[in-house]
Coordinates of C-alpha atoms and ligand atoms in Angstrom, one line a residue:
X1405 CA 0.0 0.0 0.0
X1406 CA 1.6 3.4 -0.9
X1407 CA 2.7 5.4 1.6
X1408 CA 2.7 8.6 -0.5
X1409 CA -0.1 11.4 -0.4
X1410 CA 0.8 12.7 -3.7
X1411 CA 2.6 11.0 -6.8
X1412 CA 6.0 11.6 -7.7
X1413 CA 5.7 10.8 -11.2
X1414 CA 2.6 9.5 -13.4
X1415 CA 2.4 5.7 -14.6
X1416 CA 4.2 6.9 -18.0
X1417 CA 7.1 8.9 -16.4
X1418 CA 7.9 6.4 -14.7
X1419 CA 8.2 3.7 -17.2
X1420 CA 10.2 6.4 -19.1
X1421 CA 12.7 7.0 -16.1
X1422 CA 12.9 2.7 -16.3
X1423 CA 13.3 2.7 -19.8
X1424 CA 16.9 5.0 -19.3
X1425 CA 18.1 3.1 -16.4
X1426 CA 21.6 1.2 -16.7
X1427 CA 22.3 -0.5 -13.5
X1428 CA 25.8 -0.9 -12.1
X1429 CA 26.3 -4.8 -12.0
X1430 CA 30.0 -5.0 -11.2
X1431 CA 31.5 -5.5 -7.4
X1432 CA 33.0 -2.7 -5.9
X1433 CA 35.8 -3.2 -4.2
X1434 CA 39.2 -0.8 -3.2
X1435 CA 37.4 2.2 -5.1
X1436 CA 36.8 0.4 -8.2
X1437 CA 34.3 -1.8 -10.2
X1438 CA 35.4 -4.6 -11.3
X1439 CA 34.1 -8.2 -12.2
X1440 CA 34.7 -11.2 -10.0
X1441 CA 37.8 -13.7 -9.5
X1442 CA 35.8 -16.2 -11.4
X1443 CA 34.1 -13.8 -13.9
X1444 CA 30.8 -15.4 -13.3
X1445 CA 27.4 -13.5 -13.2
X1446 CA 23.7 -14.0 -12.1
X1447 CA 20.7 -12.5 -13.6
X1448 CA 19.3 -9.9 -11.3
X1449 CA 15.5 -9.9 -11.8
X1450 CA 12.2 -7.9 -12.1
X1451 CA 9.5 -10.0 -10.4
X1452 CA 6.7 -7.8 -11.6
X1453 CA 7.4 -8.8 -15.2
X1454 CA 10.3 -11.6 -15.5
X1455 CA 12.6 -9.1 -17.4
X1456 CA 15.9 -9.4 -16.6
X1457 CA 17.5 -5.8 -15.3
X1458 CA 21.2 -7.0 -14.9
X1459 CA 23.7 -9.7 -15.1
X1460 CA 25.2 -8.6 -11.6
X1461 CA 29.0 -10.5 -11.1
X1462 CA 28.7 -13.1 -9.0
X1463 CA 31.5 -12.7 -6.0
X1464 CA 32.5 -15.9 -4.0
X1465 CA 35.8 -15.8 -1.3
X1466 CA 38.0 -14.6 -3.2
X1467 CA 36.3 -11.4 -4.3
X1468 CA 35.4 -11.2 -0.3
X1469 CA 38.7 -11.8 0.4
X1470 CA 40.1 -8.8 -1.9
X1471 CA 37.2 -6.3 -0.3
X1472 CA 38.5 -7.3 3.2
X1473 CA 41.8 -6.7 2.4
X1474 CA 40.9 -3.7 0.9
X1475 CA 39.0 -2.7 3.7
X1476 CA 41.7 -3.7 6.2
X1477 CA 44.3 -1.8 4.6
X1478 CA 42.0 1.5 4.4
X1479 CA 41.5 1.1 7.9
X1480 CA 45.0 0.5 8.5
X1481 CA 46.0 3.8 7.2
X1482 CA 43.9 5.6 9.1
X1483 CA 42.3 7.3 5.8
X1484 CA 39.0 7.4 7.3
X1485 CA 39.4 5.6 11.0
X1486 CA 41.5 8.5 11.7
X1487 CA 40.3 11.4 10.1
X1488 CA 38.5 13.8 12.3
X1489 CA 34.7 13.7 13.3
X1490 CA 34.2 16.9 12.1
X1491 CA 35.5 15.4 8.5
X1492 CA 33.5 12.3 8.5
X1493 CA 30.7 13.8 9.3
X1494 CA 30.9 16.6 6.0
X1495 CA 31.4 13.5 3.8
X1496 CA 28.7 11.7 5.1
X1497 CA 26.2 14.4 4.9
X1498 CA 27.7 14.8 1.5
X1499 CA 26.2 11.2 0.7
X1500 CA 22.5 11.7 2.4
X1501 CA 22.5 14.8 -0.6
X1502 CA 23.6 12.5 -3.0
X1503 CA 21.1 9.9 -2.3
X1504 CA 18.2 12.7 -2.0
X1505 CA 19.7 13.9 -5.2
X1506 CA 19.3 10.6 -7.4
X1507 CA 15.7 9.7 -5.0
X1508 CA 14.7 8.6 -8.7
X1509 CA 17.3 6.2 -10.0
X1510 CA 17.5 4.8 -6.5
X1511 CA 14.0 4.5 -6.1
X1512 CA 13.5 2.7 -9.7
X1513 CA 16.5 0.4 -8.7
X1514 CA 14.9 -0.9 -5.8
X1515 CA 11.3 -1.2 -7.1
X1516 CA 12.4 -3.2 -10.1
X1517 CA 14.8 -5.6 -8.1
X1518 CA 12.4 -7.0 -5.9
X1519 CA 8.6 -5.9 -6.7
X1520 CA 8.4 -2.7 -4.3
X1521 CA 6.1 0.2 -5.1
X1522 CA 8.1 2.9 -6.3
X1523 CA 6.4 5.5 -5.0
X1524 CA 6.9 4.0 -1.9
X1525 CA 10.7 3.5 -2.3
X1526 CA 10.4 7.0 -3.4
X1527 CA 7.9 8.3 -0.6
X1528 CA 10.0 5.8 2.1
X1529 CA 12.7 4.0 1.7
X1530 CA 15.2 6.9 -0.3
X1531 CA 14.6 9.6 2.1
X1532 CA 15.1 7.4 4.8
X1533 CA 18.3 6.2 3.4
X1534 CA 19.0 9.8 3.8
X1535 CA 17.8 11.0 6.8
X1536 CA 19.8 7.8 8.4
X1537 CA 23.5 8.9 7.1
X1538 CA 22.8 12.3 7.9
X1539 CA 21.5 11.3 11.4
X1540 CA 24.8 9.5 12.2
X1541 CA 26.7 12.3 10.4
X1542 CA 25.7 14.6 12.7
X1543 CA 25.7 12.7 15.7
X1544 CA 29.2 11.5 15.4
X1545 CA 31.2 14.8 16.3
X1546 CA 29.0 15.6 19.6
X1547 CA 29.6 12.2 21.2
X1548 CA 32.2 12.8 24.3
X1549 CA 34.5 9.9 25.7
X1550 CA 34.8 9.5 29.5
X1551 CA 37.1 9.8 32.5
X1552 CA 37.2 7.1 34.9
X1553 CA 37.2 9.1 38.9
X1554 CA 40.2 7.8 39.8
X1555 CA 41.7 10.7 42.1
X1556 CA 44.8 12.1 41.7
X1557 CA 48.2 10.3 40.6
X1558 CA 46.1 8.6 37.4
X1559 CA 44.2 9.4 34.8
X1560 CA 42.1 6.8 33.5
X1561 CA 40.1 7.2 30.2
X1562 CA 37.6 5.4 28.8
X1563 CA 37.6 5.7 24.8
X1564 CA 35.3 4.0 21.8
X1565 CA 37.3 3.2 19.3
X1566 CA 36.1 1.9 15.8
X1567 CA 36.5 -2.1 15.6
X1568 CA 38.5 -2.2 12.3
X1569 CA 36.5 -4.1 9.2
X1570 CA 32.6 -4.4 9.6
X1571 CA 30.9 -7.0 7.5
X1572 CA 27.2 -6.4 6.6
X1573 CA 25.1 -9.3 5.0
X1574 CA 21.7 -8.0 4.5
X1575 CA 18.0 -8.8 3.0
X1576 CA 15.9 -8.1 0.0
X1577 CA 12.7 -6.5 1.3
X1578 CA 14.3 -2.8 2.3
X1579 CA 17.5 -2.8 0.0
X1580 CA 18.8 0.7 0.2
X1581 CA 17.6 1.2 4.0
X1582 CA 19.0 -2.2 5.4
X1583 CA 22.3 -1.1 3.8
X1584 CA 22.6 1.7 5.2
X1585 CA 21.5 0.7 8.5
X1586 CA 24.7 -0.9 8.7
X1587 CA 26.7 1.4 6.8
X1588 CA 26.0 5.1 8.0
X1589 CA 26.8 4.1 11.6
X1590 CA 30.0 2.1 11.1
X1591 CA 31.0 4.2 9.1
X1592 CA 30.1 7.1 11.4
X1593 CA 32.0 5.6 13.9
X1594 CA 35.5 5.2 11.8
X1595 CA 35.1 1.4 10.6
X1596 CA 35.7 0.0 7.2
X1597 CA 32.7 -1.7 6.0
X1598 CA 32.7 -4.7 3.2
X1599 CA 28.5 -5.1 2.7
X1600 CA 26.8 -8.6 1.1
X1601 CA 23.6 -7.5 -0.6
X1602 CA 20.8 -9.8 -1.2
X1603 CA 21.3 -11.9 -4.4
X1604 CA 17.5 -10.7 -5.3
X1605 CA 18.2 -7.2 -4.5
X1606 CA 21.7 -5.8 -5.3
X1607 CA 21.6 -3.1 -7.7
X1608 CA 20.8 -0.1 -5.1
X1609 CA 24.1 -1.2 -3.2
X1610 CA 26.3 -0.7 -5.9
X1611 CA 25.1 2.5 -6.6
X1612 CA 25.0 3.6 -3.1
X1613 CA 28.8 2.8 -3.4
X1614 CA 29.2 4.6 -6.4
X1615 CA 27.4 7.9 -4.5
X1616 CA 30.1 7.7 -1.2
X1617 CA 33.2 7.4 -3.7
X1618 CA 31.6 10.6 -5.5
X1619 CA 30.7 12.6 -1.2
X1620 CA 34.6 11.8 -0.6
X1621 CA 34.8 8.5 1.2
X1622 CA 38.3 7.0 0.6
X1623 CA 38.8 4.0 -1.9
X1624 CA 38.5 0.9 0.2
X1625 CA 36.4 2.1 3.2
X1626 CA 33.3 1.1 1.5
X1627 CA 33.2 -1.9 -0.6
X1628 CA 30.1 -4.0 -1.8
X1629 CA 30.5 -7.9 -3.0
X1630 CA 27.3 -9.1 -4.9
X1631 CA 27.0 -13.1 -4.6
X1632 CA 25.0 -15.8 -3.3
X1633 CA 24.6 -16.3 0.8
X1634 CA 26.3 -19.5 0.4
X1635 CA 29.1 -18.7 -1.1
X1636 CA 30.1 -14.7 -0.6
X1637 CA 27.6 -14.2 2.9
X1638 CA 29.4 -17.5 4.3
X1639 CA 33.2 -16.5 3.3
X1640 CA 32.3 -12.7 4.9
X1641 CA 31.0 -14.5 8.5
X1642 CA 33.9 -16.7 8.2
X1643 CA 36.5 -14.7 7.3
X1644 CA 39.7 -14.4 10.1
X1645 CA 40.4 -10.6 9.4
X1646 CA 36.6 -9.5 9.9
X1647 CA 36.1 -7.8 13.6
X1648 CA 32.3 -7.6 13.4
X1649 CA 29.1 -9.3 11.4
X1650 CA 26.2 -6.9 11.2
X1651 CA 23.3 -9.5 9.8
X1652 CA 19.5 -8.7 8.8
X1653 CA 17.7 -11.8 7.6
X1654 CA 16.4 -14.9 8.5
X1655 CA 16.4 -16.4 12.1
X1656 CA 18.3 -19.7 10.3
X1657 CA 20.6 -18.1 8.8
X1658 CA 21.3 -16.0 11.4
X1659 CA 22.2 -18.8 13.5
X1660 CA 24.6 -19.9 11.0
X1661 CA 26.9 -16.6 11.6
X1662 CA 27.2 -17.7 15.1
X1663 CA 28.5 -20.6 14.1
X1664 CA 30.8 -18.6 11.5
X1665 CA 32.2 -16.4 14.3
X1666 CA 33.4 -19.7 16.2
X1667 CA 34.7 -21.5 13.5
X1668 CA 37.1 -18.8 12.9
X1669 CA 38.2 -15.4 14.6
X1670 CA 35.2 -15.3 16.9
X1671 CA 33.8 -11.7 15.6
X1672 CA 31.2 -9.9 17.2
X1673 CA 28.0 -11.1 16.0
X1674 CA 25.1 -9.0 15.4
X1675 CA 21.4 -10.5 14.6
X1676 CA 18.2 -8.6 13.4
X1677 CA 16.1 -11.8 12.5
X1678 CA 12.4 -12.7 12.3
X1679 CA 9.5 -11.6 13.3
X1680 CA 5.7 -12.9 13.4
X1681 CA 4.6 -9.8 15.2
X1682 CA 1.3 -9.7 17.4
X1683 CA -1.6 -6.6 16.9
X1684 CA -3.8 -6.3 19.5
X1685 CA -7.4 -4.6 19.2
X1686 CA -9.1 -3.7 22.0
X1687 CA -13.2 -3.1 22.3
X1688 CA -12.2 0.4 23.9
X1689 CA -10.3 1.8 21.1
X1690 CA -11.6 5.3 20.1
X1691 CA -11.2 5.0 16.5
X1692 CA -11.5 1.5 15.1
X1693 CA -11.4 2.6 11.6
X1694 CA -8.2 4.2 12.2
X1695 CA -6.8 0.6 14.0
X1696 CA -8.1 -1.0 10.7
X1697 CA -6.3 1.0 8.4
X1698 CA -3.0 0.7 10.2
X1699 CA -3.8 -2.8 11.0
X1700 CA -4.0 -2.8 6.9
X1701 CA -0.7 -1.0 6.5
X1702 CA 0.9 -3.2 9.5
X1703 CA 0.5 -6.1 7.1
X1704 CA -0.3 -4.8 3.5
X1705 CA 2.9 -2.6 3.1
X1706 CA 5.6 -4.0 1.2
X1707 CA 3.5 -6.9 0.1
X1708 CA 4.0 -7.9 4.0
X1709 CA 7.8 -8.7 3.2
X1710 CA 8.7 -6.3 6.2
X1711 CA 10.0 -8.3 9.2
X1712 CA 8.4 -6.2 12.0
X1713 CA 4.9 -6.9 9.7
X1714 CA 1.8 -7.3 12.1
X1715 CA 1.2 -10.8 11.0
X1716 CA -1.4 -11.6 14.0
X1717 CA -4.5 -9.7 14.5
X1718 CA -5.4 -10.5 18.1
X1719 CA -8.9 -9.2 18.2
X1720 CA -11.6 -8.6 21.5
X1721 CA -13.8 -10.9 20.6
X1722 CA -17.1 -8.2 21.6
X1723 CA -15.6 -6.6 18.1
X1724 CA -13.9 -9.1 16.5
X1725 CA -16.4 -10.0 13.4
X1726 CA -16.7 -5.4 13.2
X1727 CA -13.4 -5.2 12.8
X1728 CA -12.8 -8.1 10.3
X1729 CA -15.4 -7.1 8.1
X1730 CA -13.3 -3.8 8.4
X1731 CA -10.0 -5.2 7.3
X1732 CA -11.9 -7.4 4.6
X1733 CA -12.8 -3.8 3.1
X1734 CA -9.1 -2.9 3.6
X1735 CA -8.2 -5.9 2.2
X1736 CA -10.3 -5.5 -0.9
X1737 CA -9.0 -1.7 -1.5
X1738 CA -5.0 -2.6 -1.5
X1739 CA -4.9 -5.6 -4.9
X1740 CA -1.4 -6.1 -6.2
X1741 CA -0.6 -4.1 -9.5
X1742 CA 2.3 -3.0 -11.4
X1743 CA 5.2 -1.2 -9.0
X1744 CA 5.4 1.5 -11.2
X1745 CA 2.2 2.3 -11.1
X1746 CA 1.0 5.4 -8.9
X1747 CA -2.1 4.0 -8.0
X1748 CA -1.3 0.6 -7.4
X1749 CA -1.8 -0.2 -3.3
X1750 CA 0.7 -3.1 -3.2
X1751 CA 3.8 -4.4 -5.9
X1752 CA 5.2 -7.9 -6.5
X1753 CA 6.4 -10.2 -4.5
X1754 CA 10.2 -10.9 -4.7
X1755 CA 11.4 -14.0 -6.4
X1756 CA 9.5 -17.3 -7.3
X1757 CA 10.5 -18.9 -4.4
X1758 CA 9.5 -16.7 -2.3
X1759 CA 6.0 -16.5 -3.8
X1760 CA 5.7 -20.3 -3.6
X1761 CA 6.8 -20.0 0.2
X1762 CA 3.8 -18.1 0.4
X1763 CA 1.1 -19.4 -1.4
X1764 CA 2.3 -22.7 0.2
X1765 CA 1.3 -21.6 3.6
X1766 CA -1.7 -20.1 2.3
X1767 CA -2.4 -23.7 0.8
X1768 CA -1.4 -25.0 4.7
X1769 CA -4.1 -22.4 5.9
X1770 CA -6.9 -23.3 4.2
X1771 CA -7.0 -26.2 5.5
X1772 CA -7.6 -25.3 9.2
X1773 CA -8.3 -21.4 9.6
X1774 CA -11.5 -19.7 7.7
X1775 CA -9.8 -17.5 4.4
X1776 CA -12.1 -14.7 4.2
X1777 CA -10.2 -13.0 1.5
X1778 CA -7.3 -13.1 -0.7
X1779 CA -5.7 -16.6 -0.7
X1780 CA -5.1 -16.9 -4.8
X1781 CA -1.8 -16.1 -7.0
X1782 CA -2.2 -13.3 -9.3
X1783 CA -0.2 -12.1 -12.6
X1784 CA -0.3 -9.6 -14.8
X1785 CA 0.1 -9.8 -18.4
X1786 CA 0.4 -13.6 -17.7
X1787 CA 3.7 -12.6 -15.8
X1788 CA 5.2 -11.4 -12.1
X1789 CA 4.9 -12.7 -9.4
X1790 CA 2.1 -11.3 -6.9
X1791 CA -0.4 -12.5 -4.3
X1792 CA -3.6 -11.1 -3.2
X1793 CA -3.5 -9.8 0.3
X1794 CA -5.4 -12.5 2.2
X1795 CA -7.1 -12.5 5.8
X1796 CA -7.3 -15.5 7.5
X1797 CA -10.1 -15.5 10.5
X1798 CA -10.3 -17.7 13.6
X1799 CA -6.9 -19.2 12.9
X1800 CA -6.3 -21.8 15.5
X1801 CA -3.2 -20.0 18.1
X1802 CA -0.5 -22.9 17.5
X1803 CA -1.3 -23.4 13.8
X1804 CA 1.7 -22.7 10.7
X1805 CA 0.1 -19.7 9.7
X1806 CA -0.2 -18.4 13.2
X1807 CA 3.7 -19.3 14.4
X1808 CA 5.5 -19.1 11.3
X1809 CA 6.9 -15.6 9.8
X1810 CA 5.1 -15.7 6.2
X1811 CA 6.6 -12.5 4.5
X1812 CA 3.9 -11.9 2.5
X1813 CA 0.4 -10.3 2.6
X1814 CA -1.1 -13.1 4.6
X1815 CA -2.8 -11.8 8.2
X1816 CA -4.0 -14.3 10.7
X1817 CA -7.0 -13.1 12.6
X1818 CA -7.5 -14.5 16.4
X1819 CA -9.9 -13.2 18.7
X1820 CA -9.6 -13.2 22.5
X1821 CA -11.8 -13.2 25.2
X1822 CA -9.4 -11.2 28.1
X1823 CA -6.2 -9.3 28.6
X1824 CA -4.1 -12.1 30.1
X1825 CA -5.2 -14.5 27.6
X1826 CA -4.5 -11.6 24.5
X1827 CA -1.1 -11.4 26.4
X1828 CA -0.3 -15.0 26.8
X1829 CA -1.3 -15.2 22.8
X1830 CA 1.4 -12.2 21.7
X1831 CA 4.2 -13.8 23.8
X1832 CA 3.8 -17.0 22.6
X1833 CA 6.5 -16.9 20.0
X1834 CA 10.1 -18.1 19.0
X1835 CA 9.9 -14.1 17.7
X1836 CA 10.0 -10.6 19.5
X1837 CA 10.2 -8.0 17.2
X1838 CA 7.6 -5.9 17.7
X1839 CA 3.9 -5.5 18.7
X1840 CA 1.2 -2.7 18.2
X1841 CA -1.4 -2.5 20.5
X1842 CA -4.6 -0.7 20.1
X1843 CA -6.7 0.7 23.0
X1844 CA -8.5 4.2 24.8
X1845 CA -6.6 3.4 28.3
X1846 CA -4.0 4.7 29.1
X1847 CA -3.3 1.7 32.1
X1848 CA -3.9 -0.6 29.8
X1849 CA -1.1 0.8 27.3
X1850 CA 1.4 1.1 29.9
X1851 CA 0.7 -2.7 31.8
X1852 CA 0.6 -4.0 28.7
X1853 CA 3.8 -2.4 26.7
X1854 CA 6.1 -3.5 29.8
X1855 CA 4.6 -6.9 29.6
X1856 CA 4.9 -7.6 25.5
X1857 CA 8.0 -9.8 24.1
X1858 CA 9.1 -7.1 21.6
X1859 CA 12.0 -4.2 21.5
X1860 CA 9.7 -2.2 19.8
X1861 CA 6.1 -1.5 21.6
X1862 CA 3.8 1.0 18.9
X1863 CA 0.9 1.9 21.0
X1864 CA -2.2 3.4 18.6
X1865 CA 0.0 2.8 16.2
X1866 CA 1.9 0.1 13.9
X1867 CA 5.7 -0.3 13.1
X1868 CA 6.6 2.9 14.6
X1869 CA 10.0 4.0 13.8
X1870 CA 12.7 6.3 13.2
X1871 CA 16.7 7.1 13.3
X1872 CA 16.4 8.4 17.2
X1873 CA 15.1 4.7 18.6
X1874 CA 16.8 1.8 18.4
X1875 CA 15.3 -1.7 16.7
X1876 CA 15.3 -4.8 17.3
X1877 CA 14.6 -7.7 18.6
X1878 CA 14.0 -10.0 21.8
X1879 CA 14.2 -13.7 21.7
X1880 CA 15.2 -15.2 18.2
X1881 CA 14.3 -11.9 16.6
X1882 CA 18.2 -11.0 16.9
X1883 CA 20.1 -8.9 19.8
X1884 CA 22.0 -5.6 19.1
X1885 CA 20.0 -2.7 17.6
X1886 CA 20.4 -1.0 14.6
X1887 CA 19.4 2.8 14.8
X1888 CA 20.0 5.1 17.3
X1889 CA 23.3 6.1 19.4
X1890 CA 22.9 2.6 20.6
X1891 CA 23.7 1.6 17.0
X1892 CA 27.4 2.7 17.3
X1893 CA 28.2 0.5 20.6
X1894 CA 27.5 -2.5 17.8
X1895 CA 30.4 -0.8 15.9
X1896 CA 33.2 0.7 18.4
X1897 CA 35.2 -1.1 21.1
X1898 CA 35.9 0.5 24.9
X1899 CA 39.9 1.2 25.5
X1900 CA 40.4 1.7 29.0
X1901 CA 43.8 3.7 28.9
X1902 CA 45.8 4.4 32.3
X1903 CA 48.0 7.3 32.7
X1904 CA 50.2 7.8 35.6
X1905 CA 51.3 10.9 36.7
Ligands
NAD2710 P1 17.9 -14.7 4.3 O1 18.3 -15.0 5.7 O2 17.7 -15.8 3.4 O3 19.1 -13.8 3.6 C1 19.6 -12.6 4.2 C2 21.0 -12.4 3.7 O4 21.8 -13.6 4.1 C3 21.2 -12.4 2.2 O5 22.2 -11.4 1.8 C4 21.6 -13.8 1.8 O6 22.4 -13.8 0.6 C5 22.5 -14.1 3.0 N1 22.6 -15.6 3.2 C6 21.6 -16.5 2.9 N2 22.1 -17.8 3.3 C7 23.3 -17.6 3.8 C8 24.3 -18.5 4.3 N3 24.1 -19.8 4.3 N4 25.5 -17.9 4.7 C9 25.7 -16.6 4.7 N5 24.8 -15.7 4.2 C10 23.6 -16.2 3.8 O7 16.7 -13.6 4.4 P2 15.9 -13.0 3.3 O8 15.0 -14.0 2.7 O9 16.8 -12.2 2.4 O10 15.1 -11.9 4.1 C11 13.9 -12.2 4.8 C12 14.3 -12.3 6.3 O11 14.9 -11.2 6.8 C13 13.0 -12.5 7.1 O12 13.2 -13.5 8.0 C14 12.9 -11.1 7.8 O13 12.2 -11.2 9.0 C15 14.3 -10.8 8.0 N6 14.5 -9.3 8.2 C16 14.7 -8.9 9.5 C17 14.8 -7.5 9.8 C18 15.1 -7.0 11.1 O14 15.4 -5.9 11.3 N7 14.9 -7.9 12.2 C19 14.7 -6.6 8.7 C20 14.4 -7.1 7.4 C21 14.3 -8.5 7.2

């Protein structure tokens, strides 16, 4: 569902803007493009029509282990580690212009990769690849170290220091923003960074690349291998001369990092996993058509490939068939259509696997849980890859559909008949992402947020976020935050140094 009031571009202008876009498709590594050790490539491709955008190289360890070296030696030299706050910060505001200054190109990139609306990416996820750099560029020269009180005779200080070469493996469904949700704060802080994008998505990150050489960022401080998980993801978590894995992705594979770290050099480890987070409706909400149309957008937006998506509507059961037959109009008003389409209310879902993930489940569903809406594959033209956003009612608490994170448009309704039992229902999950609740008191809101499994609480709200809180999750949703100050403890070590006097 589009989160923009007004339209960038009409339907045409932006098929026009498509028509003239040539992706970068080489790695960047030390500075330069260049194709991989192997000179293989992978198609990169548009899931809202099957055409193919790119034939992106395919890195493997040997491209990983140039960018590492790369990145190691920038560090090294104290290029960018060293340079002054006051200096990282002017290049890193330099970027957020850049990136505000190509919104377009980097909007089009990420909508034709994996199936977002653009006028979303342009409305959402560009700006707030912005507003994130520039956040941490101007945080970073107003944070002050410490002095331990250790009286007179020694001076004790307590420093942050940047940990030396940050690896960042991330996901397909907010390309540009989970990049630099990595980036612009270890980079803030003075690291090196060598960054895996997601084999479906990969074409914004090169570019972003491309944009920090042209704000001033030294050749080898930022460096971006395109490849497979298997292959370039696992040779970056295992490599001996990375100090830190940032990971956003799947709970599985974020348990295979951890194993990375111990097979080799026993990096810091840093998880933002799954989610399957709860929504819960109370009768005494004021506005209900309000809660309906966030509840819509908690699980609509992004084709429901978001992993803080409110997957389980957890309904008072005094309101629970009024407020279905409230999201069943929702549902009806947000059907798949082309991504570059203005008034299309939801874009294509990623890949074919992914869209037989989902319509598997779906398939699961129907076989327990009432679907009230949705529940079919659609295409367009006889191509893409898109599913109709689909409401499940009375789905049975320990069911698939109810446990397992879907990423797609597929809501599980469940109504309840008390707080401790709507309680007991949210908590009861691997996850702990996030949770919205919905509800006029003001008791309630507080009892409840302290109680909720989740590091992020939205109260008469959904998915509520921004570059001043941290995210992330409890339980197998991850640990560490991204965002935030916080953010930069993921990225810096303490030095205690002792003086003597
Ligand atoms: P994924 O785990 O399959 O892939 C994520 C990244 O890991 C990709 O770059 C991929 O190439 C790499 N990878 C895959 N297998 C690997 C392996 N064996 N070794 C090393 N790297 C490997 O996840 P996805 O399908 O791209 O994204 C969807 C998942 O991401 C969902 O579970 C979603 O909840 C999660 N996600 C979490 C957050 C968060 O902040 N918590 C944000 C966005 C997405």
């Amino acid at each position: 569902m589009s989160g923009a009031s007004t339209s960038f571009h009409s339907y045409q202008e932006w098929q026009n803007l498509a028509d003239q876009l040539r992706p970068r498709h080489q790695l960047f590594i030390n500075g330069r493009f260049e194709d991989a050790a192997s000179g293989k490539c992978f198609a990169s491709m548009n899931p809202a029509n099957n055409a193919i955008l790119a034939e992106v190289a395919e890195g493997d360890s040997a491209d990983i282990d140039r960018a590492v070296m790369a990145a190691r030696t920038a560090f090294d030299k104290g290029v960018w580690s060293q340079e002054t706050p006051q200096n990282r910060k002017a290049v890193l505001l330099k970027l957020a212009d850049l990136i505000r200054d190509n919104l377009e190109e980097l909007a089009l990139l990420d909508s034709m990769d994996m199936g977002k609306l653009v006028e979303d990416a342009a409305a959402v996820d560009v700006p707030g690849s912005a507003a994130f750099f520039q956040w941490y560029a101007e945080a970073i020269d107003k944070i002050y170290d410490e002095i331990a009180p250790t009286g007179a005779g020694n001076l004790a200080l307590i420093t942050k220091e940047p940990l030396g070469v940050v690896g960042a493996v991330v996901p397909w469904n907010f390309p540009l923003d989970m990049a630099t949700w990595k980036a612009a704060a270890a980079l803030a802080a003075g690291n090196s960074v060598v960054l895996k994008p997601a084999e479906q998505s990969p074409l914004s990150a090169l570019r972003l690349a491309e944009l920090a050489m042209e704000a001033g960022l030294p050749e080898g401080v930022f460096n971006v291998v395109t490849g497979y998980g298997e292959t370039a993801g696992k040779a970056l978590g295992i490599h001996n001369d990375v100090d830190c894995l940032a990971f956003t992705g799947s709970t599985p594979v974020g348990k295979m990092f951890q194993q990375y770290a111990g097979q080799s050099n026993m990096k810091q480890v840093w998880l933002e996993t799954g989610g399957k987070s709860p929504n819960l409706i109370f009768a005494d909400t004021d506005d209900l058509d309000a809660a309906a149309a966030m509840a819509a957008f908690g699980i609509f937006f992004n084709q429901g490939e978001v992993c803080s998506a409110n997957s389980r509507l957890l309904v008072e059961r005094s309101i629970h068939q009024e407020f279905l037959d409230r999201m069943i109009t929702q549902a009806h008003a947000h059907q798949p259509d082309d991504p570059l389409n203005p008034a299309a209310k939801m874009g294509a879902i990623v890949s074919k696997e992914q869209h037989q993930r989902i319509m598997a489940m779906i398939e699961d569903g129907k076989t327990y849980a009432d679907c009230v809406v949705g529940g079919e594959a659609v295409q367009l033209n006889g191509k893409g890859y898109f599913v109709q956003p689909t409401i499940f009612n009375d789905v049975p608490p320990d069911s698939l559909i109810a446990k397992e994170e879907i990423f797609g448009p597929v809501l599980s309704v469940i109504p309840f008949d008390s707080e401790d039992e709507a309680l007991a229902m949210a908590n009861d999950s691997i996850y702990g992402l996030a949770a919205s609740l919905w509800t006029g008191s003001l008791s309630r809101a507080h009892r409840l947020s302290k109680r909720l499994h989740a590091g992020t609480v939205s109260v008469n709200t959904v998915d509520a976020l921004s570059p001043m809180t941290p995210f992330g999750g409890f339980k197998q949703s991850g640990y560490g935050r991204d965002l935030s100050l916080h953010a930069l403890d993921k990225y810096t070590a303490l030095k205690t140094t002792w003086i003597k006097y």
